[in-house]
Structure formats: C-alpha cells, structure tokens
Amino acid sequence: MNTATTTVNGHAGHHDGGHHPTGILRWLTTTNHKDIGTMYLSFALIMFFVGGIMILAVRAELFSPGLQLMQPEFFNQLIGVHALVMIFAALMPAATGFANWQIPLMIGAPDMALPRLNNWGFWLLPPAAILLTMPFVLALFGIGDGAIATGWTFYAPLSVQGGIGVDFAIFAVHILGISSILGSINIIVTIFNMRAPGMTMMKLPLFCWGWLITAFLLIATIPVLAGAVTMLLTDRHFGTHFFNAAGGGDPILFQHLFWFFGHPEVYILLLPVWGLMPHVLATFSRKPTYGYRGQVYGFIAIGILSVIVWAHHFFTAGMPVPALLYFMYSTMAISLPLAVLFFCWIATMWRGSMSFETPMLFAVGFIVLFGIAGLTGLVLADVAADAQYHHSYFVVAHFHYALFAGGIMGVMTGVYYWLPKWTGRMYSETLGKWHFWLTVLSFNLTFMPQFFLGLAGMPRRIPDYALQFAEFNAISTVGSFILGLSQLLFAWNIIQCARGRGAPAESRAWEGAEGLEWELSSPPPHHSWEVQPQVK
Amino acid sequence: MKRLAAPALALGALQPAAAFADYQWNFPKPVTPIARDTLNIHNEFMLVITVLFVVVFAIMIYSMVKHRKSVGHEPAKFSGPTGKLQWFWVLVPFGMLLFIDFVLMGIPAFHAVIEMEDTKTRADMVIKVTGLQWKWQYEYPDDGIKFMSNMTTPPEQIANQGAKGEHYLLEVDNPLVLPVGKKVRVLLTATDVIHTWWVPQFGVKRDAIPGFIRETWVKIEEPGTYRGQCAELCGKGHGFMPVVVKALPEAEYAAWRDAKKTELAQAAAGAERAWSKDELMAQGKEVYAKQCAVCHQPEGQGLPPAFPALAGSKIVTGPLLSKDGKLLPDSHVDRVLNGKPGTAMQAFKGTLNDVELAAVITYERNALGNAKGDMIQPAQIKLLR
Amino acid sequence: MVDQFTDDELARRRAAGRRLAWALGAAVLALYVIGFFIQR
C-alpha cells in the first residue's frame, strides 16, 4: 500500500475547550469517536475480567473429581454466562472499540458518519450486561433460580425448560444485537462515505476491510439470531411450538437458526483481528504488507463461505448423507482463503528487518496458536472423526485456540500496537513482554491438555468427571489460574498509560509504522482530521 | 506470578498415582469397524496437520532468526509475487492444500461417512435408546425387553465423603447388553431435552432428539464392558448419565435375553394381585431413590423453584382419584403418569411399570413428611393408562 | 483529484450516509420479520 499524506494535522486539541460537558455527563452524551472507542474498550476490559472470574470458578471446580465448590446447576450457569460475556460483552465490544478509534483516523475522516447513533450503540451495552448477569444476584435474594443454564447456545428444548435466567439472556442478546447492528451500520456508512479524497477502496487499510466484512456479516446474521431467540421466547411464554415436536415443531430448527448466526460469529470475532495483523507485521518487519489484494479477496471469500457452512456445528444431530458431505467439503474449503492469509502474514515477515516489541510478539504468538486452531478445525470438518471430537473437550480446546489465541490475543496485539497512539504514552515494554510470555505459556498449559481430554473421551460441560481425566484437568486448572492472573499485568500496563505514566509517544510511535493514523499527534486532537488528508 | 504457580503445581502432583496409569494421549482402543476407521483417519489427519504445522512454522522461525533488525538485515521492498517463477511458488502451497483437503483427507472421509450412515444394510437386530433427564432407557423391540439404566455412583462419592470407586460416574445398574459380532441398528430418541449417546470405543456419537428418531449402528468385535457418557448438555444431571454397554458372546447374550424376559414377565404379573401398603412402601422407597430423588431430593424438600418440594406439596396431598376412580387433571397421579409439559417433570407411565408407579405414588403420599394414609393399587394404575 | 472536500460535498456525503444507514436498518428489520413467515 502506498498511502502518504500531503497535509499533516498540526492543530492540537484546542477546539474542545469549554463547550463540552464534563464528568459523567461528558461520557453519557459524547459523540466523539475516540471517547466512544475508549468506552467500548474499557467496557470490554472489565467484562473480560468478569467472564474470566466465572471460568476460573469453573476450573477450580474441575481441579479434581467430585463436587467441591458448587452444585451442577450453578456450574451450568457459569459456563453459559462465561461464553456469552466473553463473546458479546468482551470480544465484540473490543473490536468495535478498535473500529471507533481507528477507522476515522485511518481513512482520514473527522469522526464516524453517524456520531449520535454511535453513542447509542455503546450505551446499550451496559444495560445488556446487567440483564445477563442480574439473575445471579436475584437468585441471592431468592428470586428465580439463577442465570441461563443452557450453555451459550440456548439449545431448545432445554432452554424452553429453563428458568427466568433464559428470559434475561434472551433480552440481553436482543439488546446486544441491536448494539452490534447500530455499530455495523455506522462502520459501513463511514467507510463508504467518509474516506479522504484519493483513498479508493483498494487503498483502504486492511483493518478497515476486515471490519467492513464483519459489519456485513453482523447485519446478515444478527437478525437471524434475534429471530431464533424471539421464537424461543414465544415458545416459552406464548404457547407457540417452533421447537416442540409435540406441536409440530422441530428442536433442530433452533440449531440451524442459531448456527446460521453462530458460525459467521466466529469470523465476526476474527476478521477485525485478521485486519489489524498485517499492519502490525508490516510495521515490525519494516516492509510493505504482502499480498494486499489477496488478503482483501481472502476476507471476502471467508465472509461468503462463513454463511454456508453452519451445520458442521451439529453433525451428530444426524442429517442426510448428501447434507453431511456438503457441509464437510464446504467447511474444508474455508482452509483455502485462510491459507492465503497465513501465507501473506509470513510473506510479510519474510526478508524484512524484524524487531520484537510486545505487539509483534503477540502477533507471532497469534499466528502460531491460531494455526493450531485452523488445523484442528480442518480435522473437525471430517464428519466421521467429528463423531469422536464433537461435544468433547477437543472442541473446547479447538475453539479456545481460535477465540482466545485468535481473538483475544489478536485484540491484545492491537491494544499494544495502538496504545501509544491513543494515550500518547509508551507502555512498559518489560511488563508487556512478561505479559506475553506468561499468557502464551499458561494458555497452552490450560488448553493443550484439553485436546487430550477430548480424545480420551471427556464430554464438555460436565461438572464432575471420571477418574482417568484427573491429571489433565488438574494441569489445565493450574494453567488457567496463571493465565487469569497474568492478565492483571495487561490491565496494569493499560491503566498506567491512561494515567499518563510512561515515556511520551511520538506521532509515529513505531519506527516502521505506515498509514494515516501515524500522521496525527499521539494522542490525536479532539477532532481527528479537521483538514482532510490526501492520499496519493 | 511464578511464586503463585509453584504451590499449585505441587497440588497437581498430589493426584492419586493409581489413576496415572490411565493417562491417555489418543482415542481409547477401538472395538467396532467404525471406531477403527475413525482412529485411522484421526491418526492420518494428525500426522498431516503436524507436518503442515512444522513446515509452515519452520519457515517462519527461520525468517524470524535470519531477518531481524538486530542482526542488521535490510528489509526487502516486495509486496506481492512478481514474475512467473514467484507466482508458481505462491500457487504450489495452495495446490498442496487443495490436494490435502479434498483428496488426502476428503476421500477417506467420504468412505467413512458412507459406512457410518449405512445403518440398514444387513442389520442383525434393532435396539431403541431413549434419553431422559438423567438416565437412559433401552428397549429391544423384537424381544419385548425394556428397562432403565441409572447411574449407581453413590452421592457420598460425588460429595467427596467416601473413596471414589474405579468406575466413578461411569457405572450403572442395568447396562445395555449386546451380542458380539452382530450389526446392531441403534434408534435414538428422547422424551424431554436433547441428549447424546456416546461410547468412545465404538466411535459412535449421536443425538437423541425428543419427538424424532435418529439412528446409528454398532458391531462390537470383542466382549467386554464399554463406558461412555451423555455428551449434550441436558440440565443439571448432564454429568451423571453414563452409558454402559456390556458386550457378550452370542450364547451368553441369548441366555441373558431369556432370563431378562422371564424377569420382566414376573414383574408385570405382579400388577394383577392386590399389594399391601407395606409392600408398596418398600418398593416405592427404592423407586423414589432411583427416579425422583435427583430433582425432588432424598427428603422430598425439592430444589425450588425449578424442582418443587414434595413434602407438604398441595398436589401430593390432594385427592388421589375422582369419586368414580377416574384420573383428576393436575392431580398427583396425573403428574406422575403424564408429567408436566415444558418442565423437567416427565411422563413416567412410559418408563415405569404399574407396580413401580403405584408404589412410588403410595410412597410419596405416606413418606417424605406426608401422611395421607391412602394408597393406590397396581391394578388401578393399569386401568388409568 | 480534488484537494479537499467542499462543505457542500461533505454535506452531500453525510446525507448519502444517512440514507444508506436507514436502508441497512430497514434490511435488518425486514430480515428479522420475514423470517417468522418462512415455512419449511
């Protein structure tokens, strides 16, 4: 990519003095993309710890056979809410926070196209998070029987049978869905209409491309999820029988609807990360991104494939042989565009002049561990072998390699990469490196044993297990606690930067960084591009 | 952080050394043709992806070592393939991946899928498996045999109040008994929520879906006891509904089948005679412990609001039957026989025989803090079905 | 190539953006509602 600017914004943020509310009102009413981005990212970080504490309680219970800390009902609530919190309240808001901060900076726009919508998009999140977790609190006061206990997948008829936690989760998912839709609409509109003069679609930074595909996937699939959970709500309370065989319905219909959303959701979580990866790799390899067009086409191909492979999530539910074969081969086909991305990432590093600051470490860690997720995903696509892997800890390990190593470590890459731009301060490189190595080692300590647990036959979502699974579970629990505690370093590093500690960051915080965002001061002025840059 | 890890690791090392022998890195030993195929496919795939992983990341690590700023490597300027030779080397990995996906992995997968889904060709017998919260029911339609299979691990072991047995959580009262060397077609369904029937050594995992029949098949090659578990989250007892299959040589299987038939016929005959209250109470206590205590709790106190208390319950202490001996809607008998739709309370008339139903109803009305004083006879239940 | 967007051009782009946003919103709502009427 050969973006370069002719104008550099020299105005520091002098424009905002005086006529903006301060304190809490500032944050409630802000329409500034950076404020909203900050709120999204802070919310995501808080919910990351909330979801993390839940799963540490689960891992503690699974440390040894027998029930020590909790009853199965509570265990089932924790695993489901952990997943919902991590997916909808941590990873998705983090990605939206990136989009809010970076897209206007990267395309040379003064702000997002629809700033008030943007404010709404964020402020829907906290009520949704409260709805999701409130049943835990209500249960303490003797109201209801706790949060949703069906796992994050809401499978009917278990969810029809469940308590008020299911209703709370249904409403929370609706609100989170509306928030994502609003965010997506804003991002699409911003990218289509607000690019600086000269920035054609094929000069658009890859991060924006990744998010553009994500936004379209969200718009296409969230309504289906909303429809599915609405049907669930009417089945529960208004006498419909969408998912009840006795009334002419079909429980598997729910799985089709859910995974029509659920599979693209994986790419919704990952595409923003795949988008930011080339920026980080190019920066620290001091070399242009390899295969820009290939990556753009790869994103588009994955976006399209992602909506036609959903049924591989329930091969064991039984379906006609042609359907099994179709979903198997179409799933395998995803490996091809994904291989394009891997190829481009490694080719970007090839013959560069690499240095390994924290973002680069996380990027490399991401590529290797996400590689394991991709390769195990390939074998999971095989219907025959899937009969053994499915519903077992093998799958749990696989999707944590995809969503922790792929999603969350990708987000961490972005945070370390852009933190100097956002806060104007350099984070502590020493702490960052400690954070990286502890995260990578303890992540593998946690999840590698789970592959073997799955192969040996341990089903997922069980609160207690047979004796032959004891050792691997104990190792996994030890790993998970180190992993959880290491994240405090991450939070501390961010907080220190936000408090203005650490060395001041230059406009171009990294030696090899290219792109419009590095032309602005660190932190950027209140209105990002008052004078629009030109892209040659 | 390191200091925190040390005691945790030490704790891990305290695990019982006996179980260490069961350490397992791959699928358990296969005993059906499907399981053998699956293991072979799995091994082949693991080899393929390990090679891919090693090759790809060896290239990356080579680059990370050689092309560093700290060793003074000057960055190249290229941003894509140029010239025919480079395009060739770019396309080679994709050609290889296409080959791996659709030939190396795709062809064996195709054959395995066809074999796995062929439940009907030359099937020797049929069994029906029904998943219920939280137990399995096995039925041999050809022989009229039907029984429930409950986990037998005592609650004290789960609560860590006693030493755990060898087959902790993987032991049942009535295992599914199958003959060796016969192709058995397995029909699966459920009564309440979705369950999944899984025996790892059979390489078979299939969902049991309420209102629908799914099928799979097994052909066990050697006698033995094979253990698995429900694999789909099905509520609070999900971790406690094991699948145990006992595979017997043909002659032994035939003997077992005949004995079971006689046993069931005797139990059914009991429905004809009049039972004393003490007999019913004694049998009812057993049935309650097996069928009801998981939800309604051993003392009948329940786990409200999902699982109501039976002690002092309005339904349990309500009238037994109408004056002319008919079923009263939403009465105690109605609940036990027909369940309550949309809740975990299932219809027990399909799973318990007349004696067991009469016994458990009588028991619930006269124990668990209730003292109605009335009773119901198996013969009455028979009429109400 | 224009040096910079004029105020008119910016206003036009914002209006186009609002129209696109409403169209996308309508598409989402349509997808949601129509789904309930699809029969197997």
Tab-separated table of C-alpha atoms in Angstrom, chain A residues 260-482:
chain	number	residue	atom	x	y	z
A	260	PHE	CA	-26.555	-19.711	10.832
A	261	PHE	CA	-25.622	-16.847	13.101
A	262	GLY	CA	-23.103	-18.753	15.202
A	263	HIS	CA	-20.654	-19.762	12.532
A	264	PRO	CA	-20.299	-16.316	10.930
A	265	GLU	CA	-19.973	-15.056	14.503
A	266	VAL	CA	-16.600	-16.787	14.676
A	267	TYR	CA	-15.434	-14.718	11.720
A	268	ILE	CA	-17.143	-11.628	13.117
A	269	LEU	CA	-14.819	-12.023	16.087
A	270	LEU	CA	-11.761	-12.843	13.983
A	271	LEU	CA	-11.969	-10.614	10.871
A	272	PRO	CA	-11.103	-7.392	12.739
A	273	VAL	CA	-8.069	-9.201	14.149
A	274	TRP	CA	-7.047	-10.530	10.735
A	275	GLY	CA	-7.430	-6.965	9.531
A	276	LEU	CA	-5.066	-5.474	12.080
A	277	MET	CA	-2.466	-8.254	11.866
A	278	PRO	CA	-0.909	-7.093	8.545
A	279	HIS	CA	-0.459	-3.581	9.940
A	280	VAL	CA	1.465	-4.885	12.939
A	281	LEU	CA	3.517	-7.362	10.898
A	282	ALA	CA	4.419	-4.759	8.277
A	283	THR	CA	5.358	-2.242	10.956
A	284	PHE	CA	7.728	-4.511	12.843
A	285	SER	CA	9.120	-6.129	9.692
A	286	ARG	CA	9.707	-2.641	8.248
A	287	LYS	CA	8.420	-3.904	4.947
A	288	PRO	CA	5.209	-3.365	2.937
A	289	THR	CA	2.257	-5.679	3.506
A	290	TYR	CA	2.477	-8.704	1.258
A	291	GLY	CA	-0.484	-9.524	-0.982
A	292	TYR	CA	-2.883	-6.696	-0.121
A	293	ARG	CA	-5.328	-7.747	-2.832
A	294	GLY	CA	-5.035	-11.400	-1.895
A	295	GLN	CA	-5.962	-10.574	1.680
A	296	VAL	CA	-8.927	-8.432	0.643
A	297	TYR	CA	-10.243	-11.213	-1.578
A	298	GLY	CA	-9.489	-13.678	1.210
A	299	PHE	CA	-11.644	-11.673	3.630
A	300	ILE	CA	-14.490	-11.543	1.134
A	301	ALA	CA	-14.237	-15.263	0.363
A	302	ILE	CA	-14.255	-16.171	4.035
A	303	GLY	CA	-17.191	-13.856	4.614
A	304	ILE	CA	-19.199	-15.610	1.907
A	305	LEU	CA	-18.148	-19.138	2.893
A	306	SER	CA	-18.928	-18.453	6.547
A	307	VAL	CA	-22.670	-18.234	5.917
A	308	ILE	CA	-22.942	-21.538	4.045
A	309	VAL	CA	-21.208	-23.996	6.392
A	310	TRP	CA	-23.205	-23.682	9.612
A	311	ALA	CA	-24.378	-27.274	10.004
A	312	HIS	CA	-20.888	-28.601	10.816
A	313	HIS	CA	-21.667	-27.465	14.360
A	314	PHE	CA	-24.175	-30.285	14.754
A	315	PHE	CA	-23.088	-33.189	12.598
A	316	THR	CA	-24.021	-35.514	15.478
A	317	ALA	CA	-27.649	-34.356	15.327
A	318	GLY	CA	-27.966	-36.512	12.252
A	319	MET	CA	-28.762	-35.371	8.731
A	320	PRO	CA	-28.954	-36.904	5.263
A	321	VAL	CA	-25.659	-38.113	3.793
A	322	PRO	CA	-25.583	-35.512	0.972
A	323	ALA	CA	-26.008	-32.760	3.568
A	324	LEU	CA	-23.187	-34.216	5.660
A	325	LEU	CA	-20.905	-34.340	2.630
A	326	TYR	CA	-21.821	-30.828	1.509
A	327	PHE	CA	-21.174	-29.284	4.905
A	328	MET	CA	-17.949	-31.267	5.280
A	329	TYR	CA	-16.450	-30.211	1.948
A	330	SER	CA	-17.615	-26.599	2.150
A	331	THR	CA	-16.075	-26.359	5.619
A	332	MET	CA	-12.790	-27.744	4.324
A	333	ALA	CA	-12.885	-25.110	1.570
A	334	ILE	CA	-12.531	-22.352	4.186
A	335	SER	CA	-8.973	-23.542	4.736
A	336	LEU	CA	-8.020	-22.132	1.307
A	337	PRO	CA	-8.715	-18.413	1.839
A	338	LEU	CA	-7.412	-18.825	5.378
A	339	ALA	CA	-4.193	-20.232	3.935
A	340	VAL	CA	-3.951	-17.106	1.770
A	341	LEU	CA	-3.939	-15.026	4.941
A	342	PHE	CA	-1.329	-17.201	6.655
A	343	PHE	CA	0.800	-17.088	3.515
A	344	CYS	CA	0.565	-13.296	3.347
A	345	TRP	CA	1.381	-12.871	7.041
A	346	ILE	CA	4.509	-14.986	6.798
A	347	ALA	CA	5.483	-13.472	3.442
A	348	THR	CA	5.191	-10.015	5.021
A	349	MET	CA	7.752	-11.061	7.620
A	350	TRP	CA	9.986	-12.798	5.066
A	351	ARG	CA	13.201	-10.879	4.385
A	352	GLY	CA	12.065	-7.972	6.489
A	353	SER	CA	14.027	-6.269	9.218
A	354	MET	CA	12.192	-7.606	12.213
A	355	SER	CA	12.197	-6.427	15.777
A	356	PHE	CA	10.121	-7.984	18.521
A	357	GLU	CA	8.338	-5.424	20.611
A	358	THR	CA	5.261	-6.623	22.507
A	359	PRO	CA	2.749	-6.143	19.641
A	360	MET	CA	4.990	-8.162	17.323
A	361	LEU	CA	5.377	-10.897	19.951
A	362	PHE	CA	1.622	-11.124	20.278
A	363	ALA	CA	1.240	-11.130	16.506
A	364	VAL	CA	3.665	-14.037	16.131
A	365	GLY	CA	2.052	-15.857	19.058
A	366	PHE	CA	-1.290	-15.287	17.402
A	367	ILE	CA	-0.135	-16.761	14.077
A	368	VAL	CA	1.279	-19.922	15.647
A	369	LEU	CA	-1.580	-20.617	18.063
A	370	PHE	CA	-4.272	-19.618	15.641
A	371	GLY	CA	-2.545	-22.007	13.243
A	372	ILE	CA	-3.319	-24.812	15.692
A	373	ALA	CA	-6.950	-23.681	15.780
A	374	GLY	CA	-7.121	-23.699	11.986
A	375	LEU	CA	-5.522	-27.119	11.600
A	376	THR	CA	-7.679	-28.754	14.278
A	377	GLY	CA	-10.660	-27.060	12.643
A	378	LEU	CA	-9.754	-28.830	9.429
A	379	VAL	CA	-9.896	-32.267	11.077
A	380	LEU	CA	-13.113	-31.321	12.898
A	381	ALA	CA	-14.700	-30.765	9.494
A	382	ASP	CA	-14.409	-34.502	8.843
A	383	VAL	CA	-17.803	-35.952	9.684
A	384	ALA	CA	-16.504	-39.387	10.732
A	385	ALA	CA	-13.766	-38.111	13.017
A	386	ASP	CA	-16.072	-35.342	14.216
A	387	ALA	CA	-18.249	-38.024	15.793
A	388	GLN	CA	-15.418	-38.534	18.267
A	389	TYR	CA	-14.329	-34.909	18.671
A	390	HIS	CA	-17.745	-33.344	18.866
A	391	HIS	CA	-19.259	-32.350	22.234
A	392	SER	CA	-15.911	-33.260	23.793
A	393	TYR	CA	-13.078	-31.262	25.297
A	394	PHE	CA	-11.311	-31.494	21.934
A	395	VAL	CA	-13.800	-28.955	20.616
A	396	VAL	CA	-13.416	-26.815	23.727
A	397	ALA	CA	-9.668	-26.685	23.186
A	398	HIS	CA	-10.098	-26.022	19.456
A	399	PHE	CA	-12.355	-23.006	19.842
A	400	HIS	CA	-10.288	-21.542	22.643
A	401	TYR	CA	-7.281	-21.683	20.336
A	402	ALA	CA	-9.478	-19.859	17.818
A	403	LEU	CA	-11.109	-17.359	20.137
A	404	PHE	CA	-8.538	-16.816	22.885
A	405	ALA	CA	-5.341	-17.191	20.869
A	406	GLY	CA	-7.026	-15.941	17.692
A	407	GLY	CA	-9.461	-13.416	19.086
A	408	ILE	CA	-8.245	-12.156	22.438
A	409	MET	CA	-4.515	-12.325	21.733
A	410	GLY	CA	-5.280	-10.550	18.462
A	411	VAL	CA	-7.046	-7.824	20.405
A	412	MET	CA	-4.044	-7.605	22.739
A	413	THR	CA	-1.807	-7.204	19.690
A	414	GLY	CA	-3.927	-4.254	18.639
A	415	VAL	CA	-4.037	-2.744	22.103
A	416	TYR	CA	-0.253	-2.783	22.497
A	417	TYR	CA	0.179	-1.525	18.935
A	418	TRP	CA	-2.179	1.431	19.212
A	419	LEU	CA	-1.989	2.226	22.922
A	420	PRO	CA	0.783	4.801	22.344
A	421	LYS	CA	-1.406	6.460	19.714
A	422	TRP	CA	-4.470	6.500	21.968
A	423	THR	CA	-2.844	7.607	25.208
A	424	GLY	CA	0.238	9.410	23.977
A	425	ARG	CA	2.337	7.245	26.290
A	426	MET	CA	4.546	4.232	25.757
A	427	TYR	CA	3.536	1.240	27.850
A	428	SER	CA	6.137	-0.666	29.846
A	429	GLU	CA	7.894	-2.958	27.385
A	430	THR	CA	9.195	-5.168	30.217
A	431	LEU	CA	5.730	-5.755	31.634
A	432	GLY	CA	4.383	-6.251	28.133
A	433	LYS	CA	6.916	-9.000	27.450
A	434	TRP	CA	6.208	-10.659	30.786
A	435	HIS	CA	2.530	-10.495	29.934
A	436	PHE	CA	3.147	-12.104	26.552
A	437	TRP	CA	5.265	-14.995	27.763
A	438	LEU	CA	3.061	-15.755	30.758
A	439	THR	CA	-0.033	-15.614	28.572
A	440	VAL	CA	1.341	-17.877	25.865
A	441	LEU	CA	2.802	-20.464	28.203
A	442	SER	CA	-0.159	-20.619	30.565
A	443	PHE	CA	-2.613	-20.588	27.661
A	444	ASN	CA	-1.005	-23.725	26.272
A	445	LEU	CA	-0.804	-25.241	29.743
A	446	THR	CA	-4.539	-24.663	30.052
A	447	PHE	CA	-5.791	-25.778	26.681
A	448	MET	CA	-3.286	-28.284	25.278
A	449	PRO	CA	-4.308	-30.899	27.904
A	450	GLN	CA	-7.916	-30.347	26.876
A	451	PHE	CA	-7.192	-31.735	23.410
A	452	PHE	CA	-6.058	-34.973	25.068
A	453	LEU	CA	-9.024	-34.955	27.452
A	454	GLY	CA	-11.312	-34.785	24.462
A	455	LEU	CA	-9.529	-37.603	22.660
A	456	ALA	CA	-9.721	-39.751	25.789
A	457	GLY	CA	-13.480	-39.214	25.844
A	458	MET	CA	-14.313	-36.442	28.293
A	459	PRO	CA	-17.541	-34.674	27.275
A	460	ARG	CA	-17.691	-30.907	27.611
A	461	ARG	CA	-19.932	-29.062	30.077
A	462	ILE	CA	-19.792	-31.698	32.807
A	463	PRO	CA	-19.282	-30.513	36.390
A	464	ASP	CA	-17.632	-33.737	37.513
A	465	TYR	CA	-15.652	-36.368	35.678
A	466	ALA	CA	-14.353	-39.911	35.805
A	467	LEU	CA	-11.015	-40.612	37.441
A	468	GLN	CA	-8.983	-41.142	34.266
A	469	PHE	CA	-9.401	-37.458	33.400
A	470	ALA	CA	-7.978	-36.166	36.691
A	471	GLU	CA	-4.373	-35.309	35.782
A	472	PHE	CA	-5.058	-33.336	32.635
A	473	ASN	CA	-7.825	-31.414	34.375
A	474	ALA	CA	-5.555	-30.519	37.261
A	475	ILE	CA	-2.883	-29.255	34.838
A	476	SER	CA	-5.485	-27.291	32.932
A	477	THR	CA	-6.756	-25.635	36.097
A	478	VAL	CA	-3.258	-24.629	37.176
A	479	GLY	CA	-2.679	-23.158	33.719
A	480	SER	CA	-5.955	-21.263	33.780
A	481	PHE	CA	-5.140	-19.558	37.072
A	482	ILE	CA	-1.729	-18.433	35.828
